[in-house]
XYZ file of C-alpha atoms in Angstrom:
661
model
C -4.720 26.355 -2.335
C -1.594 26.185 -0.276
C 1.307 26.996 -2.555
C 3.695 24.073 -2.911
C 7.318 25.100 -2.935
C 10.137 22.751 -3.925
C 13.561 24.124 -3.095
C 16.436 22.610 -5.035
C 20.139 23.212 -4.447
C 22.410 23.914 -7.353
C 25.054 21.790 -5.658
C 22.906 18.649 -5.670
C 22.977 16.417 -8.722
C 20.800 13.471 -9.558
C 22.728 10.529 -10.896
C 20.193 9.827 -13.622
C 21.384 11.167 -16.973
C 19.049 12.200 -19.743
C 20.122 14.415 -22.605
C 17.672 17.219 -23.349
C 17.416 18.513 -26.860
C 15.304 20.785 -29.012
C 12.850 19.386 -31.581
C 13.394 19.863 -35.304
C 12.097 23.155 -36.669
C 9.467 23.163 -39.434
C 8.393 19.530 -39.173
C 4.962 18.056 -38.501
C 3.188 14.705 -38.539
C 0.012 13.731 -40.336
C -1.484 13.053 -36.923
C -0.787 16.675 -35.945
C -2.380 18.019 -39.123
C -5.507 15.853 -38.889
C -6.122 16.538 -35.176
C -9.620 18.049 -34.804
C -9.602 18.445 -31.025
C -7.437 17.734 -28.014
C -8.781 14.607 -26.357
C -7.722 15.641 -22.841
C -9.550 18.981 -23.156
C -12.157 18.929 -25.912
C -13.156 22.542 -25.126
C -9.665 23.854 -25.984
C -9.405 26.140 -29.013
C -5.672 25.411 -29.314
C -3.044 23.161 -27.765
C 0.733 23.331 -27.450
C 2.097 20.217 -29.134
C 5.719 20.789 -28.127
C 7.487 23.516 -26.173
C 11.201 23.718 -25.495
C 13.401 26.269 -23.780
C 17.080 26.501 -22.973
C 18.961 28.929 -20.710
C 22.715 29.003 -20.300
C 25.423 31.368 -19.138
C 28.137 31.621 -21.746
C 30.780 34.001 -23.157
C 29.489 36.016 -26.108
C 32.826 37.533 -27.048
C 36.176 38.353 -25.431
C 34.591 41.009 -23.202
C 31.114 39.828 -22.317
C 29.354 36.940 -20.647
C 25.596 36.796 -21.209
C 22.609 34.822 -20.097
C 21.259 33.244 -23.292
C 17.633 32.123 -23.433
C 16.215 30.197 -26.410
C 12.535 29.458 -26.935
C 10.795 27.183 -29.464
C 7.120 26.216 -29.566
C 4.666 24.416 -31.870
C 0.927 25.078 -31.427
C -2.105 23.438 -33.020
C -5.005 25.870 -33.605
C -8.432 24.259 -33.926
C -10.748 27.208 -34.586
C -11.145 30.985 -34.436
C -11.120 30.901 -30.640
C -7.445 29.967 -30.862
C -6.359 32.537 -33.449
C -5.063 34.798 -30.692
C -2.220 32.336 -30.093
C -0.719 33.661 -33.314
C -0.236 37.179 -31.876
C 3.211 37.042 -30.313
C 4.830 39.515 -27.925
C 8.389 39.171 -26.585
C 9.167 41.602 -23.731
C 12.753 42.655 -23.096
C 14.592 45.089 -20.859
C 15.625 48.389 -22.405
C 16.301 51.941 -21.246
C 15.742 55.212 -23.091
C 15.666 53.327 -26.385
C 19.087 51.764 -25.783
C 18.611 48.006 -25.599
C 20.086 46.179 -22.651
C 18.700 42.851 -23.800
C 18.721 41.623 -27.382
C 16.132 39.465 -29.148
C 17.546 37.732 -32.220
C 16.989 34.894 -34.684
C 13.196 35.186 -34.728
C 11.687 32.555 -37.016
C 8.090 31.632 -37.648
C 6.181 29.257 -39.925
C 2.513 28.353 -40.288
C 1.510 25.021 -41.813
C -2.067 24.566 -43.010
C -4.305 22.788 -45.490
C -5.917 24.872 -48.231
C -9.469 24.390 -49.490
C -8.273 21.641 -51.841
C -6.576 19.681 -49.061
C -3.015 20.588 -50.076
C -0.441 21.287 -47.366
C 0.811 24.868 -47.543
C 3.256 26.896 -45.468
C 3.564 30.611 -44.729
C 6.856 32.017 -43.475
C 7.089 34.933 -41.046
C 8.424 38.031 -42.795
C 11.170 39.606 -40.599
C 10.039 43.027 -41.832
C 6.719 42.454 -40.059
C 8.301 42.157 -36.620
C 7.635 45.459 -34.858
C 9.203 47.065 -31.804
C 7.025 48.760 -29.180
C 8.463 50.883 -26.358
C 6.285 50.452 -23.254
C 8.242 52.464 -20.702
C 11.679 53.780 -19.842
C 12.805 50.279 -18.967
C 10.715 47.888 -21.042
C 9.993 47.263 -24.715
C 8.554 44.368 -26.664
C 8.807 42.818 -30.109
C 5.441 42.040 -31.668
C 4.443 39.991 -34.677
C 1.459 38.104 -36.025
C 1.931 34.637 -37.451
C 0.921 34.531 -41.139
C -1.594 32.211 -42.766
C -3.742 31.435 -39.700
C -6.478 28.913 -40.584
C -8.685 26.516 -38.660
C -6.592 23.415 -38.080
C -3.232 25.054 -38.799
C 0.019 24.554 -36.885
C 2.060 27.599 -35.953
C 5.678 27.368 -34.907
C 8.147 30.048 -33.884
C 11.464 30.419 -32.090
C 13.818 33.157 -30.930
C 16.915 33.821 -28.809
C 17.197 36.467 -26.080
C 20.564 37.493 -24.623
C 20.831 39.400 -21.366
C 23.673 40.687 -19.166
C 21.478 40.415 -16.064
C 22.328 37.140 -14.306
C 19.933 38.086 -11.485
C 17.057 37.645 -13.935
C 17.583 34.019 -14.905
C 14.611 33.134 -17.059
C 11.784 31.329 -15.270
C 9.730 28.691 -17.076
C 5.940 28.584 -17.030
C 4.644 25.113 -17.708
C 1.024 26.265 -17.582
C -0.676 28.864 -19.745
C -4.182 29.670 -20.962
C -4.205 26.654 -23.303
C -3.270 23.028 -22.557
C 0.116 21.580 -23.474
C 1.035 18.065 -24.581
C 4.663 18.436 -23.489
C 6.896 21.233 -22.200
C 10.598 21.010 -21.363
C 13.187 23.428 -19.983
C 16.919 22.831 -20.273
C 19.295 24.771 -17.971
C 23.110 25.010 -17.940
C 24.750 26.956 -15.091
C 28.540 27.222 -14.636
C 29.836 26.571 -11.127
C 30.761 30.248 -10.726
C 27.034 31.028 -10.258
C 24.732 29.557 -7.600
C 20.953 29.799 -7.814
C 18.108 28.814 -5.529
C 15.567 26.980 -7.680
C 11.902 26.767 -6.683
C 8.918 25.034 -8.228
C 5.505 26.606 -7.699
C 2.140 25.060 -8.480
C 0.393 21.739 -7.901
C 1.391 19.863 -11.072
C 4.126 17.236 -10.841
C 7.179 17.175 -13.077
C 7.414 14.208 -15.398
C 11.154 14.846 -15.858
C 13.522 16.240 -13.238
C 17.108 15.424 -14.138
C 20.363 16.962 -12.966
C 23.885 16.041 -14.042
C 27.361 17.490 -13.654
C 29.247 18.532 -16.765
C 33.009 19.048 -16.688
C 34.928 21.829 -18.467
C 31.771 23.258 -20.024
C 32.640 26.907 -19.389
C 35.776 28.919 -20.165
C 36.463 32.662 -20.088
C 39.955 34.220 -20.286
C 41.520 31.014 -19.016
C 39.031 30.482 -16.200
C 37.359 27.083 -16.510
C 34.590 25.380 -14.601
C 32.083 22.604 -14.739
C 28.351 23.186 -15.068
C 25.121 22.076 -13.483
C 22.799 20.772 -16.191
C 19.132 20.496 -15.262
C 16.228 19.321 -17.375
C 12.655 19.885 -16.227
C 9.768 18.383 -18.171
C 6.022 18.135 -17.795
C 3.426 16.361 -19.921
C -0.356 16.510 -20.323
C -0.522 19.980 -18.784
C -4.038 21.380 -18.326
C -4.815 24.986 -19.184
C -4.864 27.363 -16.261
C -8.391 28.763 -16.081
C -8.820 32.143 -14.404
C -12.000 32.363 -12.335
C -13.568 34.986 -10.092
C -12.145 35.790 -6.664
C -8.486 34.970 -7.041
C -5.245 36.825 -6.526
C -2.532 36.904 -9.198
C -2.416 33.784 -11.351
C 1.382 33.751 -10.915
C 0.770 32.401 -7.396
C -0.734 29.179 -8.730
C 0.507 28.526 -12.264
C 3.044 25.693 -12.339
C 6.420 27.348 -12.889
C 10.155 26.943 -12.205
C 11.830 30.056 -10.750
C 15.512 30.882 -10.260
C 16.976 33.302 -7.737
C 20.679 34.159 -7.810
C 22.185 33.331 -4.429
C 25.846 34.246 -5.001
C 28.508 34.235 -7.708
C 32.259 34.363 -8.173
C 33.377 37.514 -9.978
C 35.721 36.636 -12.829
C 37.040 40.214 -12.889
C 37.677 40.844 -9.169
C 38.041 37.211 -7.959
C 35.599 38.015 -5.157
C 32.611 35.970 -4.100
C 29.533 38.204 -4.295
C 26.551 37.399 -2.117
C 23.264 38.376 -3.768
C 20.548 36.646 -1.756
C 20.185 38.564 1.495
C 19.114 37.815 5.033
C 16.448 40.030 6.520
C 19.062 41.782 8.634
C 20.780 42.786 5.362
C 17.491 44.026 3.915
C 16.720 45.917 7.135
C 20.080 47.680 7.054
C 19.774 48.542 3.368
C 16.285 50.010 3.700
C 16.973 51.885 6.920
C 19.883 53.685 5.242
C 18.314 54.084 1.794
C 17.588 57.620 0.658
C 14.266 56.464 -0.839
C 13.068 54.784 2.359
C 14.779 55.161 5.743
C 15.908 58.729 5.103
C 12.309 59.740 4.336
C 11.060 58.125 7.555
C 13.545 60.239 9.518
C 12.201 63.525 8.122
C 10.050 64.145 11.190
C 11.199 67.773 11.283
C 9.676 68.451 7.872
C 6.415 66.793 8.831
C 6.246 68.316 12.323
C 6.050 71.800 10.816
C 3.181 70.687 8.605
C 1.095 68.714 11.112
C 1.425 70.912 14.197
C -1.480 73.151 13.120
C -3.418 70.075 11.960
C -3.520 68.514 15.443
C -3.687 71.751 17.417
C -6.056 71.294 20.347
C -6.240 67.500 19.977
C -5.459 65.523 23.143
C -6.671 62.057 22.145
C -4.092 59.987 20.212
C -6.677 58.382 17.947
C -8.142 61.759 17.006
C -4.630 63.074 16.324
C -3.981 60.108 14.039
C -7.253 60.619 12.156
C -6.480 64.316 11.642
C -3.015 63.536 10.256
C -4.445 60.788 8.052
C -7.064 63.169 6.627
C -4.408 65.839 6.075
C -2.146 63.485 4.081
C -5.132 62.251 2.054
C -5.933 65.800 0.981
C -2.349 67.071 0.572
C -0.886 64.517 -1.871
C -2.848 63.079 -4.781
C -1.919 59.551 -5.783
C -0.522 59.340 -9.330
C -1.546 55.641 -9.552
C 2.115 54.557 -9.424
C 3.021 51.726 -7.070
C 6.347 51.169 -5.386
C 8.044 50.652 -2.046
C 10.236 53.759 -1.985
C 9.929 57.494 -2.539
C 12.097 58.148 -5.625
C 12.246 61.950 -5.313
C 11.467 62.383 -1.629
C 8.347 63.327 0.290
C 9.243 67.040 0.283
C 8.782 67.142 -3.501
C 5.496 65.221 -3.200
C 4.195 67.865 -0.769
C 5.405 70.722 -2.960
C 3.792 69.287 -6.102
C 0.763 67.818 -4.270
C 1.167 64.527 -6.122
C 3.199 61.360 -5.646
C 3.324 57.596 -5.759
C 2.077 55.280 -3.043
C 5.377 55.403 -1.125
C 5.455 59.213 -1.171
C 2.030 59.241 0.444
C 2.290 56.442 2.987
C 5.891 57.144 4.038
C 4.778 60.747 4.608
C 1.867 59.422 6.660
C 4.159 57.201 8.748
C 6.637 60.027 9.296
C 3.874 62.466 10.193
C 2.380 60.134 12.790
C 5.794 59.638 14.382
C 6.374 63.396 14.336
C 3.211 63.710 16.438
C 4.653 61.322 19.032
C 2.638 58.309 17.867
C 3.981 54.813 17.142
C 3.941 54.121 13.397
C 5.954 51.877 11.066
C 5.998 51.357 7.307
C 4.772 47.999 6.010
C 6.041 46.575 2.720
C 3.650 44.329 0.818
C 2.915 42.788 -2.532
C -0.488 43.644 -3.976
C -2.934 40.976 -5.134
C -2.100 41.811 -8.735
C 1.639 41.482 -8.092
C 1.482 38.055 -6.442
C 2.678 36.446 -3.237
C 6.032 37.166 -1.645
C 8.544 34.317 -1.447
C 9.298 34.450 2.261
C 12.110 31.897 2.085
C 14.466 34.327 0.377
C 14.251 38.070 1.092
C 13.915 39.859 -2.238
C 13.151 43.577 -2.010
C 11.978 43.735 -5.625
C 9.098 41.379 -4.794
C 7.313 44.225 -2.965
C 5.335 46.796 -4.930
C 3.459 48.734 -2.243
C 3.845 50.271 1.204
C 1.248 51.117 3.864
C 1.439 52.343 7.449
C 0.951 50.402 10.686
C -0.132 52.524 13.649
C -0.239 51.211 17.211
C -2.227 53.030 19.896
C -2.309 51.199 23.206
C -3.179 47.576 22.489
C -4.860 48.312 19.152
C -3.205 48.253 15.730
C -4.433 50.008 12.584
C -3.325 49.493 8.980
C -3.601 52.705 6.953
C -3.429 53.652 3.289
C -3.896 57.351 2.511
C -3.796 57.080 -1.300
C -7.573 57.459 -1.675
C -9.343 60.538 -0.224
C -12.522 58.530 0.371
C -10.858 55.568 2.122
C -11.908 55.519 5.808
C -9.306 55.485 8.569
C -8.329 51.907 9.482
C -9.484 50.370 6.203
C -7.325 49.013 3.361
C -8.201 48.786 -0.340
C -8.731 45.233 -1.545
C -5.482 45.356 -3.562
C -3.503 45.402 -0.283
C -5.195 42.408 1.336
C -2.766 39.767 0.149
C -1.113 37.250 2.453
C 1.514 38.971 4.621
C 3.437 42.221 4.780
C 6.823 43.077 6.290
C 6.883 45.712 9.031
C 10.007 47.857 8.634
C 10.867 49.687 11.842
C 13.766 52.096 12.182
C 14.648 50.902 15.697
C 13.968 47.148 15.702
C 14.220 44.135 13.336
C 11.557 43.744 10.673
C 8.826 41.117 11.023
C 5.834 39.636 9.173
C 2.187 40.495 9.795
C -1.029 39.264 8.207
C -2.411 41.765 5.711
C -5.920 41.646 7.080
C -8.193 44.128 8.802
C -11.548 43.779 10.598
C -13.344 45.298 7.599
C -16.365 43.583 6.037
C -18.686 44.136 3.100
C -22.295 44.445 4.225
C -25.235 45.324 2.015
C -28.888 45.488 3.103
C -31.883 45.962 0.791
C -35.338 46.687 2.207
C -38.467 46.866 0.046
C -41.841 47.989 1.348
C -44.277 47.657 -1.538
C -48.013 47.728 -2.146
C -49.889 46.161 -5.050
C -52.231 48.881 -6.353
C -55.716 48.267 -7.809
C -54.420 49.335 -11.256
C -51.792 46.566 -11.219
C -48.830 48.811 -10.454
C -46.618 48.174 -7.473
C -45.467 51.218 -5.522
C -43.402 51.734 -2.423
C -39.873 52.315 -1.153
C -36.548 50.668 -1.787
C -33.841 51.350 0.810
C -30.259 50.244 0.378
C -27.727 50.439 3.217
C -24.051 50.089 2.231
C -21.898 49.333 5.291
C -18.152 48.957 5.808
C -16.145 48.285 2.660
C -19.383 48.216 0.686
C -19.880 51.877 1.626
C -16.408 52.699 0.299
C -17.233 50.978 -3.002
C -20.548 52.828 -3.167
C -18.767 56.176 -2.661
C -16.391 55.254 -5.471
C -19.365 54.504 -7.707
C -21.161 57.761 -6.869
C -17.992 59.875 -7.299
C -17.750 58.764 -10.930
C -20.694 61.028 -11.692
C -20.782 64.819 -11.711
C -23.648 64.862 -9.244
C -25.824 62.586 -7.140
C -28.707 63.306 -9.517
C -26.658 61.904 -12.415
C -25.947 58.780 -10.352
C -29.663 58.292 -9.655
C -30.522 58.875 -13.296
C -27.999 56.228 -14.275
C -29.725 53.709 -11.993
C -33.072 54.688 -13.471
C -31.889 54.296 -17.062
C -30.395 50.857 -16.440
C -33.297 49.424 -14.477
C -35.696 47.189 -16.391
C -37.961 46.425 -13.424
C -38.719 49.708 -11.699
C -38.830 53.481 -12.148
C -37.489 55.887 -9.509
C -39.974 58.605 -8.545
C -37.991 60.248 -5.716
C -34.612 59.707 -4.105
C -32.755 60.586 -0.926
C -29.107 59.596 -0.327
C -27.281 60.315 2.929
C -23.834 59.587 4.354
C -21.813 60.132 1.183
C -19.319 62.468 2.844
C -19.235 60.761 6.258
C -16.529 58.208 5.515
C -16.955 56.268 8.767
C -20.722 55.924 8.356
C -22.941 53.751 6.137
C -24.518 55.175 3.003
C -28.304 55.135 2.952
C -30.190 55.273 -0.358
C -33.958 55.570 -0.203
C -36.018 55.540 -3.392
C -39.702 55.796 -4.038
C -40.253 53.352 -6.865
C -42.959 52.186 -9.222
C -43.074 48.746 -10.820
C -45.369 48.230 -13.799
C -45.779 44.537 -13.095
C -49.362 43.877 -14.237
C -51.588 45.667 -16.739
C -54.579 45.110 -14.431
C -55.768 42.919 -11.583
C -58.387 41.325 -13.789
C -56.809 37.887 -13.360
C -57.327 35.038 -10.915
C -53.574 34.385 -10.600
C -50.640 36.795 -10.928
C -46.976 35.648 -11.054
C -44.508 37.913 -9.225
C -40.692 37.781 -9.082
C -39.704 38.810 -5.521
C -36.076 39.507 -6.543
C -36.395 43.059 -7.769
C -32.671 43.759 -7.839
C -29.419 41.766 -8.005
C -31.010 38.423 -8.737
C -28.280 35.781 -9.085
C -28.576 33.849 -12.346
C -24.976 32.701 -13.039
C -22.823 30.735 -10.625
C -19.462 32.530 -10.315
C -17.816 29.155 -9.699
C -18.020 26.831 -12.687
C -14.883 24.669 -12.649
C -15.132 20.939 -12.027
C -12.134 21.338 -9.707
C -10.214 24.402 -8.617
C -6.682 23.948 -7.289
C -6.244 27.501 -6.026
C -8.182 29.323 -3.285
C -11.316 31.397 -3.573
C -10.082 34.679 -2.090
C -12.861 37.251 -1.647
C -10.651 39.483 0.504
C -13.034 39.894 3.430
C -16.254 38.452 4.884
C -19.478 39.709 3.327
C -23.202 39.721 3.993
C -26.084 40.590 1.665
C -29.541 40.921 3.267
C -32.720 41.293 1.246
C -36.102 41.900 2.881
C -39.347 42.345 0.964
C -42.560 43.434 2.673
C -45.541 43.236 0.310
C -49.059 44.528 0.950
C -51.828 42.978 -1.186
C -55.247 44.446 -2.004
C -58.376 42.944 -0.545
C -59.337 39.649 -2.087
C -55.792 38.436 -2.809
C -53.617 35.911 -1.020
C -50.438 33.910 -1.690
C -50.919 30.592 -3.465
C -47.406 29.153 -3.143
C -45.674 30.302 0.002
C -41.922 29.641 -0.443
C -40.260 27.127 1.825
C -37.828 28.451 4.371
C -34.225 27.506 3.640
C -31.187 27.237 5.880
C -28.041 26.070 4.103
C -24.617 26.247 5.733
C -21.069 25.926 4.455
C -18.673 23.569 6.280
C -16.453 24.888 9.081
C -18.867 27.782 9.717
C -17.897 29.199 6.345
C -21.211 30.899 5.710
C -24.935 30.455 5.345
C -27.866 30.992 3.002
C -31.160 31.658 4.775
C -34.639 32.458 3.501
C -37.638 33.137 5.702
C -41.253 33.714 4.648
C -43.928 34.981 6.998
C -47.518 35.831 6.054
C -49.464 38.562 7.841
C -52.003 37.392 10.373
C -54.871 38.752 8.280
C -53.451 37.281 5.068
C -53.223 40.677 3.380
C -49.463 40.572 2.838
C -46.191 38.935 3.708
C -42.539 39.500 4.549
C -39.821 37.586 2.740
C -36.196 37.665 3.931
C -33.151 36.355 2.090
C -29.573 36.382 3.481
C -26.276 35.297 1.906
C -23.456 35.396 4.428
C -19.820 34.466 3.771
C -17.822 34.362 6.992
C -14.343 33.815 5.602
C -11.943 35.804 3.463
C -10.359 32.742 1.866
C -11.836 29.346 0.969
C -9.351 26.564 0.275
C -9.601 24.275 -2.783
C -11.124 21.447 -0.726
C -13.982 23.828 0.171
C -14.619 24.751 -3.462
C -17.213 22.006 -4.234
C -19.291 23.131 -1.247
C -19.055 26.783 -2.255
C -20.035 25.918 -5.827
C -23.045 23.908 -4.675
C -23.926 26.671 -2.205
C -24.384 29.106 -5.098
C -26.235 26.491 -7.135
C -28.799 26.337 -4.334
C -29.018 30.135 -4.136
C -29.694 30.345 -7.884
C -32.273 27.559 -7.668
C -34.031 29.319 -4.807
C -34.097 32.659 -6.628
C -35.834 31.108 -9.631
C -39.035 30.710 -7.635
C -41.890 33.087 -8.377
C -44.727 33.966 -6.043
C -48.330 33.577 -7.195
C -50.887 36.151 -6.063
C -54.281 34.436 -6.119
C -57.795 35.765 -5.804
C -59.573 34.318 -2.822
């Protein structure tokens, strides 16, 4: 799905006036209490009846101006599947236990019918609101709503005050349950200007802006305000399905980004939103970024012996890449800058992603190669808003190397990641190339990598009813990287094989041979001698055989009636499955499967099966290929992709019948 972006100016006011207001706390209707299901989504376990939020900038006392956010919601819970809606968490910014944001005025009430049909209420006990410190910067308040029953209504509200005007509270209209109505009320004094963007496909049912005069005063300074009200009704739940990037890319939401503000203490106009030339300058001169990229002297001393004797630039690059992979272990922390410097990362042999990949970039440049750092946002973190440069939107950095007319994207955080390949987390829209000697620019975060998997079975039906033969699995490209990850989880290759054996319900491994594990640029080959106890004997006229010995597809990964966000598998993939079966004398195939050739629109992929019987009728070869040619399928392609997998599943249900002649 192409993200829709609506940019609104804080200086533009609609002439329509509509006063937004909160709903009365602790009230309900008989219709609410008697509701057994939500008619617009009968599968929902709960539904938001009303949701209201308000954000405003206002003086708190004689010294402080805060951003005040108020939240109030009423939720109908139908059954146990919705009980989780009563577990509330309110995150807030804190540091070293000293709160920088304050959560106050928490109230909660549950209304329900007891077994005799009487209406009862349960009030939230303030003593049962707990604080949890998550990190140096973040904490959360947690509480469970009391008196949860099937059919109950829970309601809670709170107020959060913050000194951080840059973090004006966004508003998510969509969540994991449907909503009848949601409204957000915003008051912004004229001293602050925000860029406002709407993300997601759902249309607003209310979008009202008015000017208010003399609504703000602080130490004699007065101004008018911009008053916006955003509302949406009949909001469907956002359903997370396989093969998607962060849900924040597609959930309908209103975001605010501070553009500039007038300082009431210095009388200066402060620009917050930057141009890329401002970002470039800041990063090039930042100790955590540009300074580290200039440390070629440090890296030259380290890599000179690594590339000694190398004359080919590509081989030099691979040697440096391998050296960085082995020298600094990734601590699983993401970020776009090296907080303590790459020297410390080398000394301690551990660091975050920026320590590693800035060191890689610097090392390549120290060797006389052409490398730049690339800032990106991982799939988990979401898409970057490219309209307004915001450094904090990035959470990762990789390296771009150019040799001649060829470009390589490199990430050295994983010692088993091949040169020129990126982990799936990095393949997300576009990244920003940050060069020390030229302006930054966007590139697509894509590489030529593919996932290819080939299974080959050569089996013989024995006179005692057992099936014996070989199973060979070739993992190629990114599939080989994933296979190495899987094998490395075990203490030995033998443990890995034993794990396969213990989990298999169809075959038993007699012998195994695995090659290519340590050759990162090569496929992995797994060859197994297997035995399948399919039939107790051959003393039957007809024997049913399932040709899909491994990885049979039984559940369609795509189940939604409609999907308004893309199917993003990250890279093209191919799975090939070939079965060669030898039958004993006197047996033939009763129901030869029909050959299939199904294609996706716009050359998006294909599903092919091919059956061929031996000339003497003593066996057959059956081939089955699922090929997806694209990394991303748009929402209008979703019905075809869904039906594509329906046909694959239908085809894989077929059994072969071995029949006595």
